[in-house]
Amino acid sequence: QLNFVESGGDLVQPGGSLRLSCAPSEFLLGIYSMGWFRQVPGKEREGVSCISIHGETKKYADAVKGRFTVSRDNRKNMIYLEMTNLKPEDTGVYYCARRPDNSPCPPSWDLDYFSSWGPGTQVTVSS
């Protein structure tokens, strides 16, 4: 049983854009802060963004500030990550992750702040 299903990953050229989506499996997103992370083979998973339960607080890693935008629609039970001006360094598998019930976005990107993960969607930025 999957906790999440991510979608929207694709192969794009540098400077291109993608929109990722994250949908839950058998739970409601409206009571959880949610994060986006990414990972490449041989590297540790790294934080990308976090959005609070109602979307009033959004956080971004320095590497993606000004280029990525996180949003959510709790009535549709969906989380989104809009990515623009993509760079080869953005390549990786992108995961959405759930914070514990009623917890805010954390003060760091430590993976232990998040309690469950989706299977990921592949984003490749290359010519």
Tab-separated table of N, CA, C and O in Angstrom:
chain	number	residue	atom	x	y	z
A	1	GLN	N	0.838	-1.186	0.000
A	1	GLN	CA	0.000	0.000	0.000
A	1	GLN	C	0.885	1.252	0.000
A	1	GLN	O	1.671	1.449	0.926
A	2	LEU	N	0.765	2.085	-1.036
A	2	LEU	CA	1.547	3.309	-1.148
A	2	LEU	C	0.945	4.415	-0.294
A	2	LEU	O	-0.269	4.535	-0.162
A	3	ASN	N	1.838	5.249	0.289
A	3	ASN	CA	1.385	6.418	1.026
A	3	ASN	C	1.041	7.581	0.106
A	3	ASN	O	0.127	8.362	0.408
A	4	PHE	N	1.786	7.708	-0.992
A	4	PHE	CA	1.587	8.779	-1.961
A	4	PHE	C	1.843	8.252	-3.367
A	4	PHE	O	2.495	7.220	-3.552
A	5	VAL	N	1.350	8.995	-4.362
A	5	VAL	CA	1.695	8.767	-5.755
A	5	VAL	C	2.104	10.104	-6.354
A	5	VAL	O	1.280	11.016	-6.469
A	6	GLU	N	3.387	10.229	-6.717
A	6	GLU	CA	3.882	11.429	-7.392
A	6	GLU	C	3.770	11.240	-8.896
A	6	GLU	O	3.906	10.130	-9.403
A	7	SER	N	3.562	12.344	-9.613
A	7	SER	CA	3.474	12.297	-11.061
A	7	SER	C	3.957	13.616	-11.646
A	7	SER	O	4.101	14.606	-10.935
A	8	GLY	N	4.193	13.632	-12.945
A	8	GLY	CA	4.588	14.841	-13.656
A	8	GLY	C	6.046	14.908	-14.045
A	8	GLY	O	6.437	15.816	-14.780
A	9	GLY	N	6.861	13.982	-13.568
A	9	GLY	CA	8.262	13.980	-13.944
A	9	GLY	C	8.444	13.662	-15.415
A	9	GLY	O	7.653	12.932	-16.013
A	10	ASP	N	9.516	14.212	-15.999
A	10	ASP	CA	9.736	14.048	-17.430
A	10	ASP	C	11.168	14.435	-17.761
A	10	ASP	O	11.927	14.879	-16.891
A	11	LEU	N	11.524	14.256	-19.019
A	11	LEU	CA	12.798	14.729	-19.554
A	11	LEU	C	12.576	16.099	-20.171
A	11	LEU	O	11.731	16.256	-21.057
A	12	VAL	N	13.338	17.093	-19.710
A	12	VAL	CA	13.212	18.457	-20.220
A	12	VAL	C	14.595	19.036	-20.469
A	12	VAL	O	15.584	18.609	-19.870
A	13	GLN	N	14.660	20.032	-21.348
A	13	GLN	CA	15.907	20.732	-21.607
A	13	GLN	C	16.170	21.785	-20.543
A	13	GLN	O	15.235	22.270	-19.893
A	14	PRO	N	17.429	22.148	-20.328
A	14	PRO	CA	17.715	23.241	-19.399
A	14	PRO	C	16.910	24.487	-19.749
A	14	PRO	O	16.776	24.848	-20.917
A	15	GLY	N	16.394	25.145	-18.717
A	15	GLY	CA	15.541	26.299	-18.913
A	15	GLY	C	14.069	25.974	-19.035
A	15	GLY	O	13.238	26.893	-19.021
A	16	GLY	N	13.729	24.700	-19.124
A	16	GLY	CA	12.353	24.280	-19.249
A	16	GLY	C	11.620	24.258	-17.923
A	16	GLY	O	12.175	24.595	-16.874
A	17	SER	N	10.357	23.830	-17.977
A	17	SER	CA	9.486	23.826	-16.806
A	17	SER	C	8.755	22.499	-16.681
A	17	SER	O	8.500	21.813	-17.672
A	18	LEU	N	8.412	22.158	-15.451
A	18	LEU	CA	7.603	20.991	-15.150
A	18	LEU	C	6.694	21.302	-13.972
A	18	LEU	O	7.007	22.150	-13.138
A	19	ARG	N	5.594	20.582	-13.902
A	19	ARG	CA	4.675	20.669	-12.769
A	19	ARG	C	4.486	19.275	-12.194
A	19	ARG	O	3.952	18.390	-12.868
A	20	LEU	N	4.925	19.089	-10.973
A	20	LEU	CA	4.775	17.821	-10.291
A	20	LEU	C	3.534	17.834	-9.412
A	20	LEU	O	3.157	18.866	-8.868
A	21	SER	N	2.920	16.664	-9.265
A	21	SER	CA	1.752	16.508	-8.420
A	21	SER	C	1.976	15.366	-7.446
A	21	SER	O	2.708	14.423	-7.734
A	22	CYS	N	1.325	15.457	-6.308
A	22	CYS	CA	1.413	14.429	-5.283
A	22	CYS	C	0.018	14.182	-4.739
A	22	CYS	O	-0.652	15.116	-4.292
A	23	ALA	N	-0.415	12.928	-4.791
A	23	ALA	CA	-1.719	12.542	-4.287
A	23	ALA	C	-1.557	11.465	-3.227
A	23	ALA	O	-0.711	10.583	-3.362
A	24	PRO	N	-2.356	11.512	-2.189
A	24	PRO	CA	-2.233	10.520	-1.128
A	24	PRO	C	-2.906	9.210	-1.489
A	24	PRO	O	-3.730	9.141	-2.397
A	25	SER	N	-2.532	8.192	-0.771
A	25	SER	CA	-3.182	6.899	-0.854
A	25	SER	C	-3.899	6.637	0.463
A	25	SER	O	-3.250	6.394	1.480
A	26	GLU	N	-5.200	6.757	0.446
A	26	GLU	CA	-6.058	6.385	1.565
A	26	GLU	C	-5.845	7.229	2.814
A	26	GLU	O	-5.973	6.743	3.937
A	27	PHE	N	-5.529	8.508	2.647
A	27	PHE	CA	-5.577	9.453	3.743
A	27	PHE	C	-5.792	10.855	3.187
A	27	PHE	O	-5.580	11.096	1.997
A	28	LEU	N	-6.171	11.796	4.039
A	28	LEU	CA	-6.450	13.166	3.642
A	28	LEU	C	-5.248	14.046	3.929
A	28	LEU	O	-4.670	13.998	5.013
A	29	LEU	N	-4.880	14.889	2.947
A	29	LEU	CA	-3.736	15.784	3.089
A	29	LEU	C	-4.018	16.993	3.974
A	29	LEU	O	-3.079	17.625	4.455
A	30	GLY	N	-5.261	17.330	4.185
A	30	GLY	CA	-5.629	18.579	4.820
A	30	GLY	C	-5.248	18.721	6.282
A	30	GLY	O	-5.474	19.787	6.856
A	31	ILE	N	-4.677	17.701	6.895
A	31	ILE	CA	-4.232	17.787	8.278
A	31	ILE	C	-2.723	17.614	8.407
A	31	ILE	O	-2.221	17.409	9.519
A	32	TYR	N	-1.993	17.732	7.293
A	32	TYR	CA	-0.551	17.522	7.307
A	32	TYR	C	0.187	18.617	6.561
A	32	TYR	O	-0.219	19.008	5.460
A	33	SER	N	1.300	19.096	7.137
A	33	SER	CA	2.289	19.811	6.359
A	33	SER	C	3.001	18.806	5.460
A	33	SER	O	3.209	17.656	5.848
A	34	MET	N	3.383	19.244	4.260
A	34	MET	CA	3.953	18.344	3.278
A	34	MET	C	5.254	18.907	2.720
A	34	MET	O	5.388	20.109	2.523
A	35	GLY	N	6.197	18.017	2.450
A	35	GLY	CA	7.477	18.405	1.892
A	35	GLY	C	7.737	17.765	0.542
A	35	GLY	O	7.160	16.734	0.201
A	36	TRP	N	8.601	18.419	-0.226
A	36	TRP	CA	9.153	17.857	-1.453
A	36	TRP	C	10.653	17.663	-1.263
A	36	TRP	O	11.341	18.571	-0.783
A	37	PHE	N	11.144	16.493	-1.647
A	37	PHE	CA	12.560	16.161	-1.594
A	37	PHE	C	12.987	15.598	-2.940
A	37	PHE	O	12.147	15.212	-3.757
A	38	ARG	N	14.294	15.535	-3.145
A	38	ARG	CA	14.804	14.933	-4.370
A	38	ARG	C	16.077	14.144	-4.059
A	38	ARG	O	16.763	14.392	-3.071
A	39	GLN	N	16.392	13.196	-4.953
A	39	GLN	CA	17.529	12.319	-4.731
A	39	GLN	C	18.071	11.814	-6.059
A	39	GLN	O	17.316	11.503	-6.974
A	40	VAL	N	19.398	11.724	-6.152
A	40	VAL	CA	20.065	11.101	-7.286
A	40	VAL	C	20.802	9.871	-6.782
A	40	VAL	O	21.142	9.782	-5.589
A	41	PRO	N	21.084	8.878	-7.651
A	41	PRO	CA	21.779	7.676	-7.203
A	41	PRO	C	23.106	7.996	-6.532
A	41	PRO	O	23.890	8.808	-7.031
A	42	GLY	N	23.347	7.353	-5.394
A	42	GLY	CA	24.584	7.548	-4.669
A	42	GLY	C	24.632	8.773	-3.779
A	42	GLY	O	25.647	8.999	-3.112
A	43	LYS	N	23.560	9.567	-3.765
A	43	LYS	CA	23.506	10.768	-2.952
A	43	LYS	C	22.360	10.678	-1.949
A	43	LYS	O	21.392	9.945	-2.148
A	44	GLU	N	22.492	11.431	-0.876
A	44	GLU	CA	21.440	11.482	0.122
A	44	GLU	C	20.252	12.292	-0.393
A	44	GLU	O	20.407	13.224	-1.188
A	45	ARG	N	19.095	11.932	0.078
A	45	ARG	CA	17.895	12.687	-0.251
A	45	ARG	C	17.987	14.085	0.348
A	45	ARG	O	18.379	14.247	1.511
A	46	GLU	N	17.630	15.108	-0.438
A	46	GLU	CA	17.752	16.483	0.017
A	46	GLU	C	16.419	17.210	-0.070
A	46	GLU	O	15.612	16.971	-0.965
A	47	GLY	N	16.218	18.118	0.861
A	47	GLY	CA	14.989	18.880	0.903
A	47	GLY	C	14.902	19.890	-0.220
A	47	GLY	O	15.899	20.493	-0.626
A	48	VAL	N	13.688	20.099	-0.712
A	48	VAL	CA	13.406	21.059	-1.769
A	48	VAL	C	12.434	22.130	-1.294
A	48	VAL	O	12.678	23.326	-1.467
A	49	SER	N	11.317	21.700	-0.696
A	49	SER	CA	10.279	22.642	-0.305
A	49	SER	C	9.396	22.033	0.766
A	49	SER	O	9.348	20.812	0.936
A	50	CYS	N	8.689	22.903	1.476
A	50	CYS	CA	7.705	22.479	2.462
A	50	CYS	C	6.549	23.463	2.443
A	50	CYS	O	6.757	24.670	2.267
A	51	ILE	N	5.342	22.943	2.632
A	51	ILE	CA	4.153	23.783	2.688
A	51	ILE	C	3.333	23.380	3.902
A	51	ILE	O	3.158	22.195	4.190
A	52	SER	N	2.844	24.372	4.629
A	52	SER	CA	2.102	24.111	5.847
A	52	SER	C	0.704	23.597	5.526
A	52	SER	O	0.277	23.538	4.375
A	53	ILE	N	-0.022	23.240	6.572
A	53	ILE	CA	-1.292	22.538	6.420
A	53	ILE	C	-2.277	23.281	5.529
A	53	ILE	O	-2.940	22.675	4.674
A	54	HIS	N	-2.376	24.592	5.700
A	54	HIS	CA	-3.309	25.402	4.922
A	54	HIS	C	-2.624	26.260	3.866
A	54	HIS	O	-3.285	27.094	3.238
A	55	GLY	N	-1.335	26.079	3.671
A	55	GLY	CA	-0.608	26.787	2.633
A	55	GLY	C	-0.123	28.172	2.996
A	55	GLY	O	0.425	28.868	2.129
A	56	GLU	N	-0.302	28.594	4.240
A	56	GLU	CA	0.089	29.952	4.619
A	56	GLU	C	1.596	30.114	4.751
A	56	GLU	O	2.104	31.237	4.660
A	57	THR	N	2.320	29.021	4.979
A	57	THR	CA	3.766	29.055	5.093
A	57	THR	C	4.378	28.149	4.035
A	57	THR	O	3.973	26.987	3.895
A	58	LYS	N	5.353	28.681	3.305
A	58	LYS	CA	6.069	27.923	2.287
A	58	LYS	C	7.562	28.153	2.466
A	58	LYS	O	7.997	29.283	2.644
A	59	LYS	N	8.336	27.076	2.398
A	59	LYS	CA	9.769	27.148	2.540
A	59	LYS	C	10.439	26.483	1.352
A	59	LYS	O	9.908	25.530	0.782
A	60	TYR	N	11.629	27.000	1.002
A	60	TYR	CA	12.367	26.487	-0.134
A	60	TYR	C	13.846	26.372	0.197
A	60	TYR	O	14.398	27.207	0.921
A	61	ALA	N	14.470	25.351	-0.353
A	61	ALA	CA	15.917	25.263	-0.284
A	61	ALA	C	16.532	26.397	-1.104
A	61	ALA	O	15.962	26.846	-2.100
A	62	ASP	N	17.705	26.857	-0.681
A	62	ASP	CA	18.345	27.969	-1.382
A	62	ASP	C	18.547	27.678	-2.867
A	62	ASP	O	18.450	28.588	-3.699
A	63	ALA	N	18.807	26.440	-3.209
A	63	ALA	CA	19.103	26.086	-4.589
A	63	ALA	C	17.923	26.269	-5.530
A	63	ALA	O	18.120	26.362	-6.750
A	64	VAL	N	16.698	26.330	-4.993
A	64	VAL	CA	15.522	26.413	-5.852
A	64	VAL	C	14.720	27.694	-5.643
A	64	VAL	O	13.729	27.912	-6.354
A	65	LYS	N	15.116	28.545	-4.725
A	65	LYS	CA	14.381	29.784	-4.474
A	65	LYS	C	14.301	30.638	-5.732
A	65	LYS	O	15.286	30.819	-6.438
A	66	GLY	N	13.110	31.155	-5.998
A	66	GLY	CA	12.891	31.969	-7.177
A	66	GLY	C	12.577	31.185	-8.424
A	66	GLY	O	12.200	31.773	-9.442
A	67	ARG	N	12.723	29.857	-8.372
A	67	ARG	CA	12.459	29.017	-9.535
A	67	ARG	C	11.331	28.012	-9.298
A	67	ARG	O	10.607	27.665	-10.227
A	68	PHE	N	11.184	27.527	-8.076
A	68	PHE	CA	10.172	26.529	-7.739
A	68	PHE	C	9.083	27.169	-6.888
A	68	PHE	O	9.355	28.057	-6.069
A	69	THR	N	7.856	26.690	-7.053
A	69	THR	CA	6.725	27.158	-6.268
A	69	THR	C	5.901	25.964	-5.808
A	69	THR	O	5.448	25.165	-6.630
A	70	VAL	N	5.696	25.853	-4.502
A	70	VAL	CA	4.892	24.776	-3.949
A	70	VAL	C	3.490	25.302	-3.643
A	70	VAL	O	3.325	26.459	-3.245
A	71	SER	N	2.487	24.464	-3.850
A	71	SER	CA	1.115	24.847	-3.560
A	71	SER	C	0.317	23.604	-3.193
A	71	SER	O	0.791	22.474	-3.361
A	72	ARG	N	-0.889	23.824	-2.702
A	72	ARG	CA	-1.745	22.699	-2.355
A	72	ARG	C	-3.205	23.069	-2.544
A	72	ARG	O	-3.597	24.235	-2.477
A	73	ASP	N	-4.004	22.043	-2.775
A	73	ASP	CA	-5.449	22.182	-2.863
A	73	ASP	C	-6.026	21.070	-2.002
A	73	ASP	O	-6.140	19.923	-2.438
A	74	ASN	N	-6.385	21.417	-0.784
A	74	ASN	CA	-6.826	20.393	0.156
A	74	ASN	C	-8.169	19.778	-0.228
A	74	ASN	O	-8.430	18.615	0.095
A	75	ARG	N	-9.010	20.537	-0.908
A	75	ARG	CA	-10.287	19.981	-1.347
A	75	ARG	C	-10.092	18.939	-2.439
A	75	ARG	O	-10.865	17.976	-2.516
A	76	LYS	N	-9.084	19.132	-3.283
A	76	LYS	CA	-8.741	18.141	-4.296
A	76	LYS	C	-7.782	17.082	-3.777
A	76	LYS	O	-7.483	16.114	-4.479
A	77	ASN	N	-7.286	17.284	-2.562
A	77	ASN	CA	-6.365	16.340	-1.938
A	77	ASN	C	-5.086	16.191	-2.761
A	77	ASN	O	-4.606	15.077	-2.999
A	78	MET	N	-4.511	17.349	-3.162
A	78	MET	CA	-3.346	17.358	-4.036
A	78	MET	C	-2.306	18.365	-3.550
A	78	MET	O	-2.639	19.417	-3.004
A	79	ILE	N	-1.039	18.036	-3.769
A	79	ILE	CA	0.108	18.908	-3.553
A	79	ILE	C	0.814	19.081	-4.887
A	79	ILE	O	0.939	18.119	-5.655
A	80	TYR	N	1.320	20.294	-5.153
A	80	TYR	CA	1.963	20.586	-6.426
A	80	TYR	C	3.334	21.212	-6.210
A	80	TYR	O	3.589	21.859	-5.193
A	81	LEU	N	4.194	21.017	-7.195
A	81	LEU	CA	5.477	21.701	-7.243
A	81	LEU	C	5.693	22.192	-8.664
A	81	LEU	O	5.924	21.390	-9.574
A	82	GLU	N	5.592	23.510	-8.851
A	82	GLU	CA	5.865	24.126	-10.144
A	82	GLU	C	7.357	24.433	-10.223
A	82	GLU	O	7.890	25.117	-9.355
A	83	MET	N	8.010	23.942	-11.252
A	83	MET	CA	9.445	24.109	-11.426
A	83	MET	C	9.701	24.827	-12.738
A	83	MET	O	9.236	24.384	-13.786
A	84	THR	N	10.445	25.930	-12.663
A	84	THR	CA	10.786	26.709	-13.849
A	84	THR	C	12.286	26.917	-13.917
A	84	THR	O	13.005	26.739	-12.936
A	85	ASN	N	12.752	27.324	-15.102
A	85	ASN	CA	14.181	27.555	-15.323
A	85	ASN	C	15.008	26.386	-14.803
A	85	ASN	O	15.994	26.562	-14.073
A	86	LEU	N	14.629	25.204	-15.198
A	86	LEU	CA	15.270	23.999	-14.683
A	86	LEU	C	16.719	23.900	-15.139
A	86	LEU	O	17.067	24.270	-16.264
A	87	LYS	N	17.545	23.385	-14.240
A	87	LYS	CA	18.966	23.212	-14.482
A	87	LYS	C	19.329	21.735	-14.417
A	87	LYS	O	18.623	20.948	-13.783
A	88	PRO	N	20.432	21.332	-15.049
A	88	PRO	CA	20.854	19.930	-14.936
A	88	PRO	C	21.004	19.472	-13.489
A	88	PRO	O	20.745	18.298	-13.196
A	89	GLU	N	21.385	20.360	-12.601
A	89	GLU	CA	21.531	20.022	-11.194
A	89	GLU	C	20.204	19.685	-10.517
A	89	GLU	O	20.200	19.152	-9.402
A	90	ASP	N	19.088	20.000	-11.156
A	90	ASP	CA	17.774	19.668	-10.621
A	90	ASP	C	17.371	18.233	-10.925
A	90	ASP	O	16.327	17.779	-10.444
A	91	THR	N	18.153	17.527	-11.709
A	91	THR	CA	17.849	16.143	-12.053
A	91	THR	C	17.787	15.274	-10.802
A	91	THR	O	18.616	15.408	-9.896
A	92	GLY	N	16.809	14.385	-10.754
A	92	GLY	CA	16.685	13.466	-9.645
A	92	GLY	C	15.289	12.890	-9.555
A	92	GLY	O	14.402	13.249	-10.335
A	93	VAL	N	15.114	12.000	-8.612
A	93	VAL	CA	13.793	11.482	-8.293
A	93	VAL	C	13.189	12.384	-7.230
A	93	VAL	O	13.803	12.615	-6.184
A	94	TYR	N	12.004	12.881	-7.493
A	94	TYR	CA	11.334	13.806	-6.589
A	94	TYR	C	10.264	13.079	-5.790
A	94	TYR	O	9.447	12.341	-6.345
A	95	TYR	N	10.282	13.305	-4.491
A	95	TYR	CA	9.372	12.646	-3.560
A	95	TYR	C	8.564	13.669	-2.790
A	95	TYR	O	9.085	14.714	-2.409
A	96	CYS	N	7.312	13.345	-2.526
A	96	CYS	CA	6.578	14.094	-1.527
A	96	CYS	C	6.611	13.326	-0.215
A	96	CYS	O	6.755	12.098	-0.194
A	97	ALA	N	6.495	14.055	0.883
A	97	ALA	CA	6.649	13.467	2.203
A	97	ALA	C	5.691	14.135	3.178
A	97	ALA	O	5.362	15.315	3.035
A	98	ARG	N	5.274	13.383	4.179
A	98	ARG	CA	4.282	13.839	5.131
A	98	ARG	C	4.902	14.108	6.490
A	98	ARG	O	5.671	13.291	7.004
A	99	ARG	N	4.563	15.254	7.070
A	99	ARG	CA	4.928	15.556	8.445
A	99	ARG	C	3.959	14.882	9.401
A	99	ARG	O	2.838	14.536	9.023
A	100	PRO	N	4.366	14.685	10.646
A	100	PRO	CA	3.422	14.156	11.640
A	100	PRO	C	2.196	15.042	11.769
A	100	PRO	O	2.230	16.231	11.441
A	101	ASP	N	1.145	14.470	12.251
A	101	ASP	CA	-0.134	15.154	12.378
A	101	ASP	C	0.020	16.474	13.134
A	101	ASP	O	0.608	16.517	14.209
A	102	ASN	N	-0.503	17.555	12.539
A	102	ASN	CA	-0.565	18.877	13.151
A	102	ASN	C	0.800	19.521	13.389
A	102	ASN	O	0.928	20.412	14.219
A	103	SER	N	1.828	19.088	12.656
A	103	SER	CA	3.163	19.652	12.804
A	103	SER	C	3.431	20.675	11.705
A	103	SER	O	3.023	20.481	10.561
A	104	PRO	N	4.154	21.760	12.023
A	104	PRO	CA	4.479	22.765	11.013
A	104	PRO	C	5.662	22.339	10.155
A	104	PRO	O	6.282	21.298	10.401
A	105	CYS	N	5.997	23.142	9.151
A	105	CYS	CA	7.229	22.912	8.421
A	105	CYS	C	8.395	23.023	9.393
A	105	CYS	O	8.439	23.935	10.218
A	106	PRO	N	9.365	22.118	9.306
A	106	PRO	CA	10.425	22.044	10.310
A	106	PRO	C	11.505	23.100	10.088
A	106	PRO	O	11.580	23.725	9.033
A	107	PRO	N	12.390	23.276	11.089
A	107	PRO	CA	13.451	24.285	10.974
A	107	PRO	C	14.631	23.848	10.115
A	107	PRO	O	15.521	24.653	9.853
A	108	SER	N	14.671	22.593	9.702
A	108	SER	CA	15.721	22.101	8.829
A	108	SER	C	15.146	21.073	7.874
A	108	SER	O	13.961	20.727	7.953
A	109	TRP	N	15.993	20.569	6.975
A	109	TRP	CA	15.551	19.586	5.979
A	109	TRP	C	15.854	18.155	6.386
A	109	TRP	O	15.832	17.254	5.544
A	110	ASP	N	16.128	17.926	7.654
A	110	ASP	CA	16.390	16.574	8.133
A	110	ASP	C	15.235	15.647	7.778
A	110	ASP	O	14.067	15.954	8.031
A	111	LEU	N	15.559	14.492	7.202
A	111	LEU	CA	14.529	13.554	6.773
A	111	LEU	C	13.688	13.030	7.922
A	111	LEU	O	12.523	12.665	7.719
A	112	ASP	N	14.256	13.000	9.119
A	112	ASP	CA	13.536	12.463	10.266
A	112	ASP	C	12.325	13.291	10.662
A	112	ASP	O	11.489	12.825	11.431
A	113	TYR	N	12.231	14.518	10.159
A	113	TYR	CA	11.055	15.326	10.428
A	113	TYR	C	9.819	14.832	9.689
A	113	TYR	O	8.699	15.243	10.025
A	114	PHE	N	10.024	13.973	8.699
A	114	PHE	CA	8.921	13.507	7.863
A	114	PHE	C	8.683	12.022	8.086
A	114	PHE	O	9.621	11.233	8.148
A	115	SER	N	7.423	11.654	8.197
A	115	SER	CA	7.062	10.325	8.672
A	115	SER	C	6.791	9.300	7.577
A	115	SER	O	6.827	8.099	7.845
A	116	SER	N	6.508	9.736	6.343
A	116	SER	CA	6.228	8.795	5.268
A	116	SER	C	6.539	9.433	3.918
A	116	SER	O	6.587	10.660	3.794
A	117	TRP	N	6.720	8.582	2.907
A	117	TRP	CA	7.221	9.009	1.609
A	117	TRP	C	6.500	8.296	0.479
A	117	TRP	O	6.046	7.165	0.624
A	118	GLY	N	6.430	8.964	-0.675
A	118	GLY	CA	5.935	8.329	-1.875
A	118	GLY	C	7.039	7.616	-2.625
A	118	GLY	O	8.215	7.677	-2.252
A	119	PRO	N	6.701	6.940	-3.732
A	119	PRO	CA	7.700	6.208	-4.525
A	119	PRO	C	8.558	7.096	-5.420
A	119	PRO	O	9.584	6.633	-5.919
A	120	GLY	N	8.153	8.330	-5.655
A	120	GLY	CA	8.947	9.271	-6.415
A	120	GLY	C	8.588	9.326	-7.893
A	120	GLY	O	7.994	8.407	-8.448
A	121	THR	N	8.973	10.438	-8.529
A	121	THR	CA	8.816	10.616	-9.962
A	121	THR	C	10.114	11.191	-10.522
A	121	THR	O	10.706	12.090	-9.934
A	122	GLN	N	10.559	10.670	-11.657
A	122	GLN	CA	11.860	11.031	-12.207
A	122	GLN	C	11.797	12.340	-12.976
A	122	GLN	O	10.961	12.517	-13.864
A	123	VAL	N	12.718	13.245	-12.650
A	123	VAL	CA	12.913	14.491	-13.383
A	123	VAL	C	14.325	14.479	-13.954
A	123	VAL	O	15.298	14.314	-13.215
A	124	THR	N	14.439	14.642	-15.255
A	124	THR	CA	15.736	14.671	-15.915
A	124	THR	C	15.849	15.951	-16.725
A	124	THR	O	15.028	16.205	-17.607
A	125	VAL	N	16.866	16.744	-16.429
A	125	VAL	CA	17.114	18.001	-17.126
A	125	VAL	C	18.399	17.833	-17.926
A	125	VAL	O	19.489	17.761	-17.354
A	126	SER	N	18.270	17.764	-19.228
A	126	SER	CA	19.414	17.479	-20.084
A	126	SER	C	19.127	17.925	-21.505
A	126	SER	O	17.982	17.964	-21.945
A	127	SER	N	20.201	18.262	-22.229
A	127	SER	CA	20.087	18.579	-23.641
A	127	SER	C	20.044	17.324	-24.495
A	127	SER	O	19.725	17.380	-25.665
